[in-house]
Coordinates of C-alpha atoms and ligand atoms in Angstrom, one line a residue:
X138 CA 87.2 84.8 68.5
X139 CA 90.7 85.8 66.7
X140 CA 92.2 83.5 64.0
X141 CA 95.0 82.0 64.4
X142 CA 97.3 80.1 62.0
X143 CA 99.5 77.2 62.2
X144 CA 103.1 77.3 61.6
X145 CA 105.5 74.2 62.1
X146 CA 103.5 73.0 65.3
X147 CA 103.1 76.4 66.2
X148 CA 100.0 78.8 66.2
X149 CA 100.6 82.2 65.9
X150 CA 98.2 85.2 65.2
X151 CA 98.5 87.1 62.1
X152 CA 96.2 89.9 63.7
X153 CA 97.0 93.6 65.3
X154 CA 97.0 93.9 69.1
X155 CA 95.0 97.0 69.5
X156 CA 93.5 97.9 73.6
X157 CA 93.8 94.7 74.9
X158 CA 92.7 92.6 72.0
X159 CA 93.5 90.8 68.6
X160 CA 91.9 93.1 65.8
X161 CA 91.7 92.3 62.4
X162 CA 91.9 94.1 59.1
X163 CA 90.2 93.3 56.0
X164 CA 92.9 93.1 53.6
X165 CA 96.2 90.2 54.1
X166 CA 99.7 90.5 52.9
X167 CA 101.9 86.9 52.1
X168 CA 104.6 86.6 54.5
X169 CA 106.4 83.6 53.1
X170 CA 110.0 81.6 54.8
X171 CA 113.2 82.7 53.1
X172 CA 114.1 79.2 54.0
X173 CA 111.9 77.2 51.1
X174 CA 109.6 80.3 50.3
X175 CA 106.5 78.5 51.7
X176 CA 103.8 80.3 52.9
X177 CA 103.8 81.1 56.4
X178 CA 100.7 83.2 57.2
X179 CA 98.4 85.9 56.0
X180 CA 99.0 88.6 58.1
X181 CA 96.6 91.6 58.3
X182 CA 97.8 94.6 56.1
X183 CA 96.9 97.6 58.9
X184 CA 96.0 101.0 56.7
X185 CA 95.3 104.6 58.4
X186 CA 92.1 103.2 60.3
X187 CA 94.1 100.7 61.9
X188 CA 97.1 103.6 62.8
X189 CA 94.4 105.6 64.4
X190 CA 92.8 102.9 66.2
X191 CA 96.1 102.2 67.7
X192 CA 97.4 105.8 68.7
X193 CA 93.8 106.5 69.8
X194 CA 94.4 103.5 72.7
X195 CA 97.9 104.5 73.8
X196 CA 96.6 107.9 73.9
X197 CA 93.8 106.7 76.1
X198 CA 95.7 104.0 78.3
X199 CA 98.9 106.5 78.4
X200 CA 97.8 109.2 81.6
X201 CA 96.9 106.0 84.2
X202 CA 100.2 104.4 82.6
X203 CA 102.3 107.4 83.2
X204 CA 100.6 107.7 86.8
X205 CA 101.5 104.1 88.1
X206 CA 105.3 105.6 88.1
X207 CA 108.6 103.3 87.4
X208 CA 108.0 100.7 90.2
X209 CA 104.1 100.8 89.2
X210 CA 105.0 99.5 85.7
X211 CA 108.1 97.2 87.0
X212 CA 106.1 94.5 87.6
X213 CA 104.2 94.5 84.3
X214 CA 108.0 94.8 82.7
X215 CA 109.2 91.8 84.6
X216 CA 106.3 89.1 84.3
X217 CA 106.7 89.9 80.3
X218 CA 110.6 89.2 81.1
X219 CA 109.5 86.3 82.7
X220 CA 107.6 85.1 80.0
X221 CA 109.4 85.8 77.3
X222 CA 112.0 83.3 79.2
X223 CA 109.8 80.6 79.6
X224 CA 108.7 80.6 75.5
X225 CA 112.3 81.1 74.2
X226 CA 112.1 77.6 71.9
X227 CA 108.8 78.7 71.1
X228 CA 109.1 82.0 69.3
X229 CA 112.7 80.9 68.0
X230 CA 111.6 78.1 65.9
X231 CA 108.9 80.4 64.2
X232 CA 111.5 83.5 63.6
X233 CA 113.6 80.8 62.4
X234 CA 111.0 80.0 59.7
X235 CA 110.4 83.7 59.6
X236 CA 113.7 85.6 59.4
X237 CA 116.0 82.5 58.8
X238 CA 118.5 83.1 61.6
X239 CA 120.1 79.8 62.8
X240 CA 117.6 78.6 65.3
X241 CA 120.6 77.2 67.7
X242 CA 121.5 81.4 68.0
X243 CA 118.0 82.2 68.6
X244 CA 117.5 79.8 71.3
X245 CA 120.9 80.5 72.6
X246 CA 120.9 84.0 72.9
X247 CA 118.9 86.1 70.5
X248 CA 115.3 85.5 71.8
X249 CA 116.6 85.5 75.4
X250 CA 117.7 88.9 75.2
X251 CA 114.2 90.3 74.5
X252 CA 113.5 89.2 78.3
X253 CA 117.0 90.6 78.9
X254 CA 115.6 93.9 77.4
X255 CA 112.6 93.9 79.7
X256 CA 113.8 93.3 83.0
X257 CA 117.1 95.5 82.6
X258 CA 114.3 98.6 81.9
X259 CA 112.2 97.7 84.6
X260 CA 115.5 97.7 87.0
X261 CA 117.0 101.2 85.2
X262 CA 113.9 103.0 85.4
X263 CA 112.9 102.2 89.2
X264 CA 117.1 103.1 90.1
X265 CA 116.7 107.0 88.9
X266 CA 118.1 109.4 91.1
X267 CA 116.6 112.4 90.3
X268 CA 120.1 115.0 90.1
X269 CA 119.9 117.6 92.2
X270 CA 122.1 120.2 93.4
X271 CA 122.5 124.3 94.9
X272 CA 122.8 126.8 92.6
X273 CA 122.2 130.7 92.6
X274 CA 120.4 130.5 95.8
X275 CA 117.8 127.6 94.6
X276 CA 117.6 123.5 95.3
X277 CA 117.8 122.4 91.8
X278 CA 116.5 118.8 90.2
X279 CA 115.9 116.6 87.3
X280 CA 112.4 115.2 87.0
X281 CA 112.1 112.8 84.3
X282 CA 108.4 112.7 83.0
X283 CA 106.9 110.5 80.6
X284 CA 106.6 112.0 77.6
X285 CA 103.3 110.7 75.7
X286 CA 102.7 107.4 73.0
X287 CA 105.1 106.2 71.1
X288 CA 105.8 104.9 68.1
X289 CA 108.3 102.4 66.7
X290 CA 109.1 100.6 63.8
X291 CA 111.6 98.3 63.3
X292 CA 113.7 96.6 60.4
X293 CA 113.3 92.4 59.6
X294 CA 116.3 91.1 60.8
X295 CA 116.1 90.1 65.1
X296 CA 113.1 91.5 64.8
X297 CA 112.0 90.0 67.6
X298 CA 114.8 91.4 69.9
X299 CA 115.6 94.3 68.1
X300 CA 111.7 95.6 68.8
X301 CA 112.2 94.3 72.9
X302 CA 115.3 96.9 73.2
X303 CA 113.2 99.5 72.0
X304 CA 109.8 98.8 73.5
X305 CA 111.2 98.4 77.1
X306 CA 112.7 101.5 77.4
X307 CA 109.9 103.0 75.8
X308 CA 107.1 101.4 78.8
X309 CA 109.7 101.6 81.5
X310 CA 109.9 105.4 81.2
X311 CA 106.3 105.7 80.9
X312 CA 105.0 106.0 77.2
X313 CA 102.4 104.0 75.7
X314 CA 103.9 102.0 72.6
X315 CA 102.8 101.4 69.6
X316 CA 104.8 98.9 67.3
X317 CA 105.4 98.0 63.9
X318 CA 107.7 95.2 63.0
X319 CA 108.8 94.9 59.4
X320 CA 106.7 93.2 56.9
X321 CA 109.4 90.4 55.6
X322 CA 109.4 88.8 59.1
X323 CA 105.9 89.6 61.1
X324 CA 105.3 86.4 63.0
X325 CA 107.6 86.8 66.6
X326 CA 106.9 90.1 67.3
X327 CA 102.9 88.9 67.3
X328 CA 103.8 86.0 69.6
X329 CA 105.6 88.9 71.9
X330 CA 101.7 89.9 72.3
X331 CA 100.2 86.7 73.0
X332 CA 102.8 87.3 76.2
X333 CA 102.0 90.9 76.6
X334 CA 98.4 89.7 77.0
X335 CA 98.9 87.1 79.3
X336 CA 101.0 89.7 81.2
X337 CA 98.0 91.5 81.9
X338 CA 99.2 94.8 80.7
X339 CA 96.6 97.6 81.0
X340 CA 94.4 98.0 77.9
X341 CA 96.4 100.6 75.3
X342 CA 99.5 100.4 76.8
X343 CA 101.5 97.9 74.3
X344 CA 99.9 97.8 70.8
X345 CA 101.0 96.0 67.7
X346 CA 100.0 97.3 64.1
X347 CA 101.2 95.1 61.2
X348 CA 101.0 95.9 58.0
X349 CA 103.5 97.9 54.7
X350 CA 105.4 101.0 55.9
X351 CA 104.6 103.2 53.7
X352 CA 100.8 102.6 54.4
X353 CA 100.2 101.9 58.4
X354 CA 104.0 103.2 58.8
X355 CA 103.4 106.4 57.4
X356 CA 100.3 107.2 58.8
X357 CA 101.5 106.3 62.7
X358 CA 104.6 108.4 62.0
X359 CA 102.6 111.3 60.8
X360 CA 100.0 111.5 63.6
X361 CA 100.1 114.6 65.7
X362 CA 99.0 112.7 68.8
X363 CA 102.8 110.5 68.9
X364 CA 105.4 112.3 71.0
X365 CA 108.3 109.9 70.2
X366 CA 109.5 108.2 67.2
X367 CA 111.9 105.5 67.5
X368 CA 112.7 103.7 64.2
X369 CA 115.5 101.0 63.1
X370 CA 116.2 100.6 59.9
X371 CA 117.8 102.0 56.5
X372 CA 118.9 105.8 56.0
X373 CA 116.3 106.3 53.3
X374 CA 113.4 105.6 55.8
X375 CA 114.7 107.4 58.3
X376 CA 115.0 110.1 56.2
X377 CA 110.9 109.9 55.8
X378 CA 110.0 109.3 59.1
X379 CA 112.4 112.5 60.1
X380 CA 110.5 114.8 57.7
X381 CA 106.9 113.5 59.5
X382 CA 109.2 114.1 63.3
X383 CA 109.7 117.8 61.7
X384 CA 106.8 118.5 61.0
X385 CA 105.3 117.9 64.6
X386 CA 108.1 118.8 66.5
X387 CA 108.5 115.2 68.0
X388 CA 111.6 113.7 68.9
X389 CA 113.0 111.1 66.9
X390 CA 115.9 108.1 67.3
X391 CA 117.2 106.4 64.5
X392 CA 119.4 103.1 64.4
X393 CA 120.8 102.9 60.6
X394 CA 122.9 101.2 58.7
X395 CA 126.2 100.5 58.9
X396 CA 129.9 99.9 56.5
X397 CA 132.0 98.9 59.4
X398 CA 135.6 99.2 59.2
X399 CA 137.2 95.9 60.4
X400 CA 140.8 96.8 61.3
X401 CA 143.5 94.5 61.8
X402 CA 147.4 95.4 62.7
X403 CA 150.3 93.6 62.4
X404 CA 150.5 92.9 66.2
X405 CA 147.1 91.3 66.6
X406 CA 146.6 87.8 67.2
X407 CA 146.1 86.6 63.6
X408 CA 144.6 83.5 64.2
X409 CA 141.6 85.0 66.5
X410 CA 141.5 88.0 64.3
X411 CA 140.7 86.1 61.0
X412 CA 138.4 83.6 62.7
X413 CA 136.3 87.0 64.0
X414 CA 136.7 88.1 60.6
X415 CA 135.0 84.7 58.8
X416 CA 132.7 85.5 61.6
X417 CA 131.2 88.7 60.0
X418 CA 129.3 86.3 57.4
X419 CA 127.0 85.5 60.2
X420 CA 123.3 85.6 59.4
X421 CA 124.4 86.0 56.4
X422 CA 125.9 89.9 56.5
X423 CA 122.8 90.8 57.7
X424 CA 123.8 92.4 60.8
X425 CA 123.8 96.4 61.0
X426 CA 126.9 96.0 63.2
X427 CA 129.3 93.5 60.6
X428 CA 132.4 95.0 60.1
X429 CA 132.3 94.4 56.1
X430 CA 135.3 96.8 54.9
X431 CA 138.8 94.2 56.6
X432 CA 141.5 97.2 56.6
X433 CA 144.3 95.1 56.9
X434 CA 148.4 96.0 57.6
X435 CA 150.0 94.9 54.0
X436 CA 153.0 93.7 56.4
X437 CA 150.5 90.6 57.9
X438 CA 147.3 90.2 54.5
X439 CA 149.1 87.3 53.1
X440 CA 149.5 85.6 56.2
X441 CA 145.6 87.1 57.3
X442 CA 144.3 85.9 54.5
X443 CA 145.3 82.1 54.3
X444 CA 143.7 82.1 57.9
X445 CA 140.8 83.6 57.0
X446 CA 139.7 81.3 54.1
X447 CA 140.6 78.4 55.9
X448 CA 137.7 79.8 58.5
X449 CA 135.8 80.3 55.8
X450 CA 136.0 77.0 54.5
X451 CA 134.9 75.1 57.0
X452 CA 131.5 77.0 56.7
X453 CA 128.3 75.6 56.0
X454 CA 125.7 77.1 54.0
X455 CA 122.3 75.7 54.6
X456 CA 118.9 74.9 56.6
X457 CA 119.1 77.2 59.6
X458 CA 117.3 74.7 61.5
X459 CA 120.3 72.2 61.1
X460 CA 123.3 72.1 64.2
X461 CA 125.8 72.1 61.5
X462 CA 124.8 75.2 59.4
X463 CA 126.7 78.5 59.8
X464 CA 125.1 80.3 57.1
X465 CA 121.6 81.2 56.6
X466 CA 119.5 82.2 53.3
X467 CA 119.0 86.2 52.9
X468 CA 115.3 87.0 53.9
X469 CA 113.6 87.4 50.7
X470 CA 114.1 86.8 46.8
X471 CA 114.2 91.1 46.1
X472 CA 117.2 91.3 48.9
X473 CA 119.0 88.7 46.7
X474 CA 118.8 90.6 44.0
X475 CA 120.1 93.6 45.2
X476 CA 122.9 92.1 47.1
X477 CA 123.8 90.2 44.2
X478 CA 123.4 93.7 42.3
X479 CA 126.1 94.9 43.9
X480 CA 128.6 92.5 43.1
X481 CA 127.6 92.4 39.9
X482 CA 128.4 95.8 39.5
X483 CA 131.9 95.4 41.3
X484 CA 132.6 92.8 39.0
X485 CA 131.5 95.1 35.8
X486 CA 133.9 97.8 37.6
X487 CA 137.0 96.3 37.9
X488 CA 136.9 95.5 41.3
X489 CA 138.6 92.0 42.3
X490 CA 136.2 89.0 43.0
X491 CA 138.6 87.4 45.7
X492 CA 136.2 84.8 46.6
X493 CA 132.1 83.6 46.0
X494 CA 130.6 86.3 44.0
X495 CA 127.2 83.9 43.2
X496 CA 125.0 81.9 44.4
X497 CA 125.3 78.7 45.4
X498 CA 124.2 75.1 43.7
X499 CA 121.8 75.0 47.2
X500 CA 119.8 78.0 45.0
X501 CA 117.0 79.6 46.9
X502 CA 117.9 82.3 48.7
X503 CA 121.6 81.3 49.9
X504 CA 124.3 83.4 48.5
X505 CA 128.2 83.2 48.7
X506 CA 130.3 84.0 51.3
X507 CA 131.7 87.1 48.9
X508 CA 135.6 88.9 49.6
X509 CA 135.7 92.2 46.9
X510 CA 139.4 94.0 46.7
X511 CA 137.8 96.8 44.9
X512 CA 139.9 99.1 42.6
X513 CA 139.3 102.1 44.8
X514 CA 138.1 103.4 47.7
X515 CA 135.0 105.1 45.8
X516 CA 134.1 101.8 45.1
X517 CA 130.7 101.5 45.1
X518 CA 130.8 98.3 47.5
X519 CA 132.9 100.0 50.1
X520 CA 131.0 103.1 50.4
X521 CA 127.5 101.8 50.5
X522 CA 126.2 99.1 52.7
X523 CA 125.3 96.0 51.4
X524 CA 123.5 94.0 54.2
X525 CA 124.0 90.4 52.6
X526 CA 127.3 88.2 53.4
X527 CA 129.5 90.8 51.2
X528 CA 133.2 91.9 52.6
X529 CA 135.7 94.4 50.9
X530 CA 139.7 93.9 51.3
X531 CA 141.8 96.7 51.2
X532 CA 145.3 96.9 52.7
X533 CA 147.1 99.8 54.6
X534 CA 150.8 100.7 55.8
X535 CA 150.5 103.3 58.4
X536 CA 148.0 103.7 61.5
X537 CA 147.1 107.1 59.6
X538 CA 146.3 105.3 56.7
X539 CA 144.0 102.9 58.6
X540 CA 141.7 105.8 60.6
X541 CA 141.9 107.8 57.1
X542 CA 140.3 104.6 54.9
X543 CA 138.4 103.3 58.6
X544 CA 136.6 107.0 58.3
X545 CA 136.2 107.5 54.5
X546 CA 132.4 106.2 54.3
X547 CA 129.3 108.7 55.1
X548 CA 128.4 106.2 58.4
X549 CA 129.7 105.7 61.9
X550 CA 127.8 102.9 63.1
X551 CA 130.7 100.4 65.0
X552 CA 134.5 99.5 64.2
X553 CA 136.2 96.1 65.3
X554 CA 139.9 96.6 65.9
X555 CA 143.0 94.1 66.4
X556 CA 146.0 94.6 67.6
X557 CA 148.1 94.0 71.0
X558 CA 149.0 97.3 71.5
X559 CA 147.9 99.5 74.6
X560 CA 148.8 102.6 73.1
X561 CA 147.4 101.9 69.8
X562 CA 144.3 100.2 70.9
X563 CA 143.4 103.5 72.9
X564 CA 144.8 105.9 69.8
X565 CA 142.7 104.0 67.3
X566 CA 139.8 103.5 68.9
X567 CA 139.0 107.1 69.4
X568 CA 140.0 108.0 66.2
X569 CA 137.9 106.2 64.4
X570 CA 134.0 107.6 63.6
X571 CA 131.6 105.2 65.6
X572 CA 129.1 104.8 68.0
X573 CA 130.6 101.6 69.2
X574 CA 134.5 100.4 68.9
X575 CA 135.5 96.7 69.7
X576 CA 139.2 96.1 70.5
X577 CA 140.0 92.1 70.2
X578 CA 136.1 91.1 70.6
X579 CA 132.8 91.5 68.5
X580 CA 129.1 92.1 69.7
X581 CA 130.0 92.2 73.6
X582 CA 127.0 94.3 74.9
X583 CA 126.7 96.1 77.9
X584 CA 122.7 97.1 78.0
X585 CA 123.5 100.1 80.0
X586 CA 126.2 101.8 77.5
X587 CA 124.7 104.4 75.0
X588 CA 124.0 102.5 71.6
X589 CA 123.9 104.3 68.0
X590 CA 125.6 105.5 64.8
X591 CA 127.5 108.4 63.7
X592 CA 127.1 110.0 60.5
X593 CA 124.1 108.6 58.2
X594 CA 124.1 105.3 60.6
X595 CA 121.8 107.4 63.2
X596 CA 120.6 109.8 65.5
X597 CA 120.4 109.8 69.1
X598 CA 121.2 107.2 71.4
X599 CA 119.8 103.9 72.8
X600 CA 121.0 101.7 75.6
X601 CA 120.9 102.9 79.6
X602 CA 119.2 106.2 80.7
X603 CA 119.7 107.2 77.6
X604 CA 116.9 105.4 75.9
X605 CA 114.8 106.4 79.2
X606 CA 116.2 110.2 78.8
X607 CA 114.7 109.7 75.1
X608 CA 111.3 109.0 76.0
X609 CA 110.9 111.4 78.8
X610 CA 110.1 114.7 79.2
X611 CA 113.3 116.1 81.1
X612 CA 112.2 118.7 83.9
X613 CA 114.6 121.2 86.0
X614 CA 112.2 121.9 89.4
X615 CA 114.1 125.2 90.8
X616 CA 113.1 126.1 94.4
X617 CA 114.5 129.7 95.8
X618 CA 116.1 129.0 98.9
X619 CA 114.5 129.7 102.4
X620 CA 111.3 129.9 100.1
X621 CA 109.6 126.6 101.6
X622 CA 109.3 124.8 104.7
Ligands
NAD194 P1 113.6 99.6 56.0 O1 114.0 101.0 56.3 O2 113.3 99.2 54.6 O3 112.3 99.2 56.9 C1 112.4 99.3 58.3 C2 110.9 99.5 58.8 O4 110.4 100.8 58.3 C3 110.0 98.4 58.3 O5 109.1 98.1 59.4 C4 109.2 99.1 57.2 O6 107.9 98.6 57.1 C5 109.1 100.6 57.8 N1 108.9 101.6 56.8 C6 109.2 101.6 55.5 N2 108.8 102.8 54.9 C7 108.2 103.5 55.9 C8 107.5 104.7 55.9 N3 107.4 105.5 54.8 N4 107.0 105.2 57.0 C9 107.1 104.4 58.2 N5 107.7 103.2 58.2 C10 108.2 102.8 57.1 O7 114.8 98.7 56.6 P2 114.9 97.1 56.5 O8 115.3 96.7 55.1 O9 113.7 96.5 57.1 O10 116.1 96.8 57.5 C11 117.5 96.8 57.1 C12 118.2 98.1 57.5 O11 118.1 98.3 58.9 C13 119.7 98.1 57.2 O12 120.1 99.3 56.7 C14 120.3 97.8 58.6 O13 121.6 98.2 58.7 C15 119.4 98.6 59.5 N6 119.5 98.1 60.8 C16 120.1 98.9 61.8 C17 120.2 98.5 63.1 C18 120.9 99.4 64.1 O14 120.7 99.1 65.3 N7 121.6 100.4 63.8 C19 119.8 97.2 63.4 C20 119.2 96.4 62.5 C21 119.0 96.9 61.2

């Protein structure tokens, strides 16, 4: 019988999902709420036995899963869509607890997505037209073929829909998944498996590890039998997890971080640029895609400004449970710290506290709504990302000037842009480094458009048939003409 715990009016198992079933692990980690730092749940603390229990079952369940073909596994995709839709307030008031995101987003749209996720890969995958065409006397085509268990690990914030865009791809195309969710915010990716099981997928196929990542992390990237790693998170993982893809020649995806230029001209509409702006303190800065450097035209910053602040304002820091709150607590005491580190450090630099710089009279883990001019562009605060509700100002008088300072940082993750200019909007946006540009909007997805970061923010792309290219094995199947009949 597997334990479960009670959260809120909510139970929820702190177990692994290994083959089909809830395993446990003799050894716990705390996994407390960034909201009032209660503890949540004891969730089991996986370790190599657990990785290789894991792998061995997606290695097992993956040729039958592989077999069943894109509309075989559509159904399986779909009922979890399906699910998932039916326990959105469910799962969203325990990653509320969990991660702190404001529960009215999560109900809204967040959690949604995850069936979203599910039922867009189950529709992608069974659409594939193989390409074929003549060339040099031979029928030529493109044969997609699963390419083995995967692995993927994924960062603490929307973790329950950042892990859903990279599972479904992942099962659509045919591998076997094994996932590990970060170990600041465990709970909704479990509750995804309570739906996986009542789904009925096949024994193996979806498989849930929790645990540290550099003890069960480590040992799933490491293991020979894993043909893909997928992985969200910071640039210094990433930079492990490559090393382990290197060393067995298995393709790897990586979703980093980001310092995302936030570019406004003189011609945009002020008012909706500075309210998309205030905007960018959303879940507290901790959004990969948050444009946190505003480049602003020094003709407009004055008038920018007063508009932004006055959006700013009328923000609310508190319980993300609450309707009125805009602004949630940072996930854990130790991201406090370093957030506040670094504007700390700005202020012991030189660089310009424009506005917040502490934490609020709330305490816990709220911080500031926080606007740095820094004294250079070297600064550290513009050049490395800071993932808590953290912006930089700096001013420019030319369109060079803007895709010069817009490009100056080592990542390439997205860029928000305003102005009302055709020309300009189509000049910019390709000029400046990132794997998505917004002009005049912010966070519109399209699940079919390629997804990713330039530079250190990634490598490879998600999103469409390119996550499904990712996890297969591409094929060319060349037939001589005349050869066959
Ligand atoms: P992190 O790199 O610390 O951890 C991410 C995951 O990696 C966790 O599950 C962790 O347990 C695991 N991990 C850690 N060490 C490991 C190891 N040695 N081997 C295997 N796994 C290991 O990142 P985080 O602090 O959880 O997340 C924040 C970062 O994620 C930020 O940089 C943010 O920008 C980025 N992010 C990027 C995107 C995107 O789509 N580009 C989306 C969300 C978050």
């Amino acid at each position: 019988m597997s334990r479960r715990v009670e959260i809120h009016g909510h139970t929820v198992s702190p177990e692994h999902y290994i083959d089909g079933a809830r395993v446990s692990s003799p050894t716990t980690f705390k996994d407390r709420s960034p909201i009032d730092g209660s503890l949540l749940a004891e969730v089991c603390r996986g370790d190599a036995t657990t990785a290789n229990l894991a792998i061995s079952a997606a290695a097992r369940a993956f040729p039958a899963w592989a077999a069943l073909g894109p509309h075989g596994r559509a159904p399986y995709l779909r009922r979890l869509a399906d699910l998932i839709d039916a326990n959105v307030d469910h799962i969203a008031e325990v990653e509320c607890w969990d991660m702190a995101m404001l529960e009215r987003s999560l109900k809204a749209r967040v959690i949604g997505r995850g069936a979203r996720n599910f039922r867009a890969y189950a529709d992608l995958a069974c659409a594939y037209e193989e390409r074929a065409w003549e060339s040099n006397g031979t029928a030529n085509r493109v044969i997609r073929h699963p390419s083995g268990p995967a692995v993927v690990i994924t960062p603490w914030n929307a973790p329950f829909m950042l892990s859903t865009w990279k599972c479904a791809p992942a099962l659509a195309a045919g591998s076997t998944v094994v996932l590990k969710p970060a170990e600041w915010s465990p709970l909704s990716c479990s509750m995804l498996f309570d739906l996986v099981d009542e789904a009925g997928f096949p024994p193996g196929v979806f498989n849930l590890v929790q645990g540290m990542g550099e003890e069960v992390g480590a040992a799933l990237t490491t293991d020979r039998r894993v043909r893909r790693l997928s992985f969200t998170g910071s640039p210094e993982t990433a930079r492990l997890i490559g090393r382990a893809a290197a060393d067995n020649i298995v393709p790897f995806t990586a979703e980093l971080g980001g310092k995302n230029p936030f570019i406004v001209f003189a011609d945009a509409d002020l008012d909706a640029a500075a309210a998309k702006a205030a905007l960018q303190y959303d879940d507290a800065g901790q959004v990969c895609l948050s444009g946190t450097r505003l480049l602003i035209d020094e003709a407009i910053v004055d008038d920018f400004l007063v508009r932004f602040h006055a959006n700013v304002d009328a923000q609310v820091l508190g319980d993300p449970h609450d309707e009125a709150t805009t602004i949630s607590p940072l996930i854990h005491p130790e991201h406090l710290a370093r957030v506040a580190g670094f504007v700390d450090r700005a202020r012991r630099n030189g660089d310009e506290i424009v506005r917040g710089g502490k934490q609020p009279e709330l305490g816990g883990n709220w911080y500031e709504q926080t606007l740095i001019r820094p004294r250079s562009n070297n600064s550290e605060v513009v050049q490395h990302e800071i993932f808590g509700p953290v912006l930089t100002l700096q001013t420019f008088a030319s369109e060079e000037e803007a895709i010069e300072l817009a490009n100056s940082t080592e990542y390439g993750l997205s860029g928000i842009l305003f102005t009302s200019n055709a020309k300009r909007a189509e000049r910019v946006g390709r000029a400046v480094r990132a794997g998505t540009l917004w002009v005049n909007c912010f966070l519109v997805r399209d699940l079919t458009a390629p997804f990713g970061g330039a530079g250190i923010s990634g490598i490879g792309r998600e999103g469409g048939d390119y996550a499904l290219d990712f996890y297969s094995d591409l094929k060319t199947l060349q037939i001589l003409d005349g050869t066959v009949s």
